[in-house]
Each structure stands twice: as C-alpha cells, then as structure tokens.
Coordinates of C-alpha atoms (C1' of nucleotides) in Angstrom, one line a residue:
Chain H
M898 CA 54.4 62.8 4.7
E899 CA 55.4 63.2 8.0
N900 CA 54.1 61.0 10.3
Y901 CA 54.3 61.0 14.3
P902 CA 53.5 58.3 16.5
L903 CA 50.6 58.7 18.5
R904 CA 50.9 56.9 22.1
F905 CA 48.7 55.7 24.1
P906 CA 47.7 55.8 27.5
S907 CA 48.9 51.8 28.9
Q908 CA 51.8 53.9 31.2
Q909 CA 49.9 55.6 32.5
P910 CA 49.2 55.3 36.0
S911 CA 45.8 55.7 36.7
G912 CA 43.9 58.9 37.6
S913 CA 46.4 60.7 35.7
F914 CA 43.5 61.8 32.7
S915 CA 41.3 63.9 35.2
T916 CA 41.9 67.4 34.2
P917 CA 40.7 67.6 30.2
C918 CA 41.9 70.9 28.6
L919 CA 39.7 71.4 25.5
S920 CA 36.2 72.7 25.4
L921 CA 33.5 70.5 24.1
L922 CA 33.7 70.1 20.3
P923 CA 30.4 71.5 18.4
A924 CA 28.6 69.4 16.7
D925 CA 28.1 71.1 13.6
M926 CA 32.2 71.9 13.6
I927 CA 32.7 68.9 12.0
G928 CA 30.1 68.5 9.5
D929 CA 27.3 65.8 10.1
I930 CA 28.6 64.0 12.8
Q931 CA 25.8 64.0 15.6
V932 CA 26.9 63.9 19.0
F933 CA 25.0 62.1 21.8
D934 CA 25.1 62.3 25.2
T935 CA 24.2 59.2 26.6
L936 CA 26.0 55.5 25.8
Q937 CA 24.5 53.5 22.8
G938 CA 25.5 50.4 24.1
G939 CA 26.0 46.7 22.0
N940 CA 28.6 47.9 19.6
S941 CA 32.0 47.1 19.7
A942 CA 33.1 51.0 20.7
G943 CA 30.2 51.8 22.6
F944 CA 31.8 52.1 26.2
L945 CA 32.4 55.6 26.2
R946 CA 30.1 58.2 27.1
S947 CA 30.3 60.8 24.7
K948 CA 32.1 64.0 25.6
D949 CA 34.2 62.4 27.5
V950 CA 37.7 63.9 27.3
V951 CA 41.1 62.0 28.3
E952 CA 44.7 63.7 28.3
V953 CA 47.0 61.3 26.1
P954 CA 50.5 61.6 25.6
T955 CA 52.2 61.8 22.1
S956 CA 55.5 62.7 20.7
Q957 CA 54.7 66.5 20.9
G958 CA 53.5 66.5 24.2
Y959 CA 49.7 65.4 25.7
G960 CA 47.1 66.0 23.5
A961 CA 43.3 66.3 25.0
Y962 CA 41.0 63.7 23.0
Q963 CA 37.4 63.8 23.0
L964 CA 36.1 60.7 22.3
M965 CA 32.7 61.3 20.4
E966 CA 30.4 58.2 19.7
S967 CA 28.5 59.2 16.5
F968 CA 26.4 57.7 13.6
A969 CA 26.3 59.9 10.3
G970 CA 23.4 57.5 9.8
S971 CA 21.1 58.2 12.1
R972 CA 18.5 59.9 10.3
E973 CA 17.9 57.0 8.5
N974 CA 16.9 55.4 11.2
E975 CA 14.5 58.3 12.4
E976 CA 11.2 58.0 10.8
K977 CA 10.8 58.5 7.2
P978 CA 8.8 58.9 5.0
S979 CA 9.4 55.5 2.7
K980 CA 11.2 55.2 -0.6
K981 CA 11.8 52.7 -2.7
K982 CA 15.4 52.7 -2.6
E983 CA 16.9 50.7 0.3
K984 CA 18.3 53.4 2.8
K985 CA 21.9 53.6 2.9
V986 CA 23.0 51.8 5.9
R987 CA 26.7 53.8 7.2
K988 CA 28.4 52.4 9.7
P989 CA 28.9 54.3 13.2
R990 CA 31.4 57.0 13.4
Y991 CA 34.0 57.9 16.1
A992 CA 35.2 60.9 16.1
F993 CA 38.8 62.1 18.0
Q994 CA 39.6 65.7 18.5
T995 CA 43.3 66.6 19.0
R996 CA 45.5 69.1 19.8
S997 CA 48.6 68.7 17.3
H998 CA 50.0 70.4 14.6
V999 CA 49.8 67.4 12.2
D1000 CA 47.5 66.3 10.8
V1001 CA 47.7 62.8 10.6
L1002 CA 48.4 60.8 13.4
D1003 CA 50.0 57.3 13.6
D1004 CA 48.0 54.8 15.0
G1005 CA 49.1 51.5 13.8
Y1006 CA 47.1 51.3 10.3
R1007 CA 48.2 51.7 7.2
W1008 CA 45.8 54.5 5.2
R1009 CA 45.8 55.1 1.8
K1010 CA 44.2 59.0 0.8
Y1011 CA 41.7 58.6 -1.0
G1012 CA 40.4 62.3 -1.2
Q1013 CA 40.1 65.5 -0.6
K1014 CA 37.8 68.3 -0.2
A1015 CA 37.4 72.2 0.5
V1016 CA 35.0 72.6 3.3
K1017 CA 32.2 75.1 3.8
N1018 CA 33.2 77.4 6.6
N1019 CA 37.1 75.8 7.0
R1020 CA 39.8 77.2 5.7
F1021 CA 41.2 73.8 5.9
P1022 CA 40.7 71.2 3.9
R1023 CA 39.5 67.9 4.7
S1024 CA 41.3 64.5 4.0
Y1025 CA 39.8 61.0 2.8
Y1026 CA 40.9 58.2 4.2
K1027 CA 41.2 54.5 3.6
C1028 CA 43.2 51.3 5.7
T1029 CA 44.6 50.2 3.0
H1030 CA 44.6 46.3 4.7
Q1031 CA 42.9 43.9 2.2
G1032 CA 39.4 43.7 2.9
C1033 CA 39.2 46.0 6.0
S1034 CA 37.1 48.8 5.2
V1035 CA 37.6 51.4 7.7
K1036 CA 37.8 55.2 6.5
K1037 CA 38.9 57.8 8.2
Q1038 CA 38.2 61.4 8.1
V1039 CA 40.8 64.5 8.8
Q1040 CA 40.3 67.8 9.4
R1041 CA 41.8 70.6 10.9
L1042 CA 39.0 73.3 12.8
S1043 CA 39.7 76.7 11.5
R1044 CA 38.7 77.9 14.5
D1045 CA 41.7 76.6 16.5
E1046 CA 43.6 75.6 13.9
G1047 CA 45.7 74.0 16.8
I1048 CA 43.1 71.0 17.0
V1049 CA 42.7 68.4 14.5
V1050 CA 39.3 66.4 14.1
T1051 CA 39.8 62.5 13.4
T1052 CA 36.7 60.6 12.2
Y1053 CA 36.4 57.0 12.4
E1054 CA 34.0 55.3 10.1
G1055 CA 34.1 51.3 11.0
V1056 CA 36.0 48.8 13.3
H1057 CA 39.3 47.3 11.7
T1058 CA 39.4 43.6 11.0
H1059 CA 42.7 43.2 11.2
P1060 CA 45.5 44.2 14.2
T1061 CA 47.6 47.0 13.9
E1062 CA 50.4 46.5 11.5
K1063 CA 52.3 48.3 14.3
P1064 CA 54.1 46.4 17.6
H1065 CA 52.1 48.8 19.8
D1066 CA 48.7 48.9 21.1
N1067 CA 45.8 48.6 18.7
F1068 CA 42.6 50.6 17.9
Q1069 CA 40.8 48.3 20.0
D1070 CA 43.2 48.3 22.5
I1071 CA 43.4 51.8 22.6
L1072 CA 39.9 52.4 23.1
N1073 CA 39.8 49.8 26.0
Q1074 CA 42.7 51.7 27.4
M1075 CA 40.0 54.8 27.1
Q1076 CA 37.5 53.2 28.8
I1077 CA 39.1 52.0 31.6
Y1078 CA 40.2 55.4 32.4
S1079 CA 36.9 57.0 31.7
N1080 CA 35.6 55.1 34.4
F1081 CA 37.0 56.2 37.9
Chain N
dC1135 C1' 58.3 49.0 -10.0
dG1136 C1' 55.1 49.3 -5.8
dA1137 C1' 52.6 52.1 -2.9
dG1138 C1' 50.8 56.2 -1.3
dT1139 C1' 49.7 61.3 -3.4
dT1140 C1' 47.2 65.0 -5.8
dT1141 C1' 43.3 66.1 -7.7
dG1142 C1' 39.3 67.3 -11.3
dA1143 C1' 35.7 65.1 -12.2
dC1144 C1' 31.8 62.8 -10.7
dC1145 C1' 27.8 60.9 -8.6
dA1146 C1' 24.2 61.8 -4.4
dG1147 C1' 21.4 63.7 -0.9
dC1148 C1' 19.4 68.0 0.6
dG1149 C1' 17.6 72.2 1.3
dC1150 C1' 15.3 76.0 -0.9
Chain M
dG176 C1' 14.1 72.0 -10.4
dC177 C1' 18.2 73.6 -9.4
dG178 C1' 22.4 74.8 -7.1
dC179 C1' 25.2 73.5 -3.0
dT180 C1' 28.4 70.5 -0.5
dG181 C1' 29.8 66.2 1.0
dG182 C1' 31.9 62.0 -0.6
dT183 C1' 34.1 58.8 -3.8
dC184 C1' 36.4 57.8 -8.3
dA185 C1' 40.5 57.5 -11.1
dA186 C1' 44.4 58.9 -14.0
dA187 C1' 48.6 60.9 -13.7
dC188 C1' 51.8 61.8 -10.7
dT189 C1' 55.8 61.5 -7.1
dC190 C1' 58.7 58.6 -4.2
dG191 C1' 61.9 55.3 -2.3

DNA sequence: CGAGTTTGACCAGCGC
DNA sequence: GCGCTGGTCAAACTCG
C-alpha cells in the first residue's frame, strides 16, 4: 500500500488558511456522524468548532481539512426508554474530510486494517483500521465520497495513548496547531 | 516468519 | 419478527 506523508501547517505562516476550498460536508454523507454547530468543550480535542475548515499542505499539494467534532454515541445520551442492557458507551469521533487521491494519509501512527464494507449510496467501500500500538484502541474509518471521489473522509474514534511512531508531529500536536489557526 | 491485508461470516441495532 | 445496514472477527493469504 502506498502511503503519503501528511504534513500539517507547523511551518506555515499564520493566516494562510483563510480560504476554505470545500463546501460543508453534509452529515448524512458520512453515515451516522453527527455534526455539531457548537463547541463541545471539556474533551481532549474539543477546541475547534465543528465546520471549521483549515487548508493543509500535503505531498499532493494543498488539501482542505474540515474538522467535525462528532459523537456517534450521542443518541445514547438522549432520553431513551430504559433498557435492561447497559447502554453502549462510544468514544467521540472526529471526522476529517480531505481532498486527496490517496485513501490512507500517513498521520504518523501505524494502523492495521480489520475490515472493509460496501456502504449504501456509495460506490466506494469503507475501510476500518485499528491502531496497532499495544494497549491503544484508537480506530479510524476511511471512506471516499461517491459524489466527489476526490474527497476522502477519515473518521477517528478515541485518543491515542502513546506518541506518534514517526519523528514528526503527533496527532495531538496537529490538532493543537489547528486550534491556533482557527482562532485568528 | 512476522506484520499487515483481504474477505466472507457473524452479530447487534434499528426501522418497518 | 424480519430484513437491512454498519461494525467486527478471524482464517487465509500476501509481502518484505
């Protein structure tokens, strides 16, 4: 499999991310991801408003990244008729939409593919990956939009419990940088 | 030989 | 209850 390094804007001057080049991604195009309009503070990555778009240099040129904070388990948080079963607690998910012709962007972590499924209303399959680091249960899903096959949606579930295995920025640094660039 | 991929089977949740 | 769909498992396979 061919991976391309994903470089985030640590070397970019502030203010160079002012022109989002992608329209908003409808929530229904990425399955059960729910897009929140307001900041859900308090969690480790809740510092970006959803629908913020940052433009990020990649080896294929600039790509537009839209961070969407989402909670797939939010329905479980709503009022629901009580059930005997313990409600399933799901970790928060964070989805990025990326304009790239490669599906799997190199974010510095090592991933093991554990599944691939055909998705309804999408001619491209969705791939499921787990972080291979011992004790780390972070997962991600990668899906290409059928409406615009140049766009890849990567959905992260969970937070890494370890630093990146590559010398460059880890994911938390990346998100922190996004915070910096989204606060101008 | 170990690590990662492929792929069919299985399971759970949800809507009708 | 049943069918559909998303998510996961695990055996077989590939690759370096």
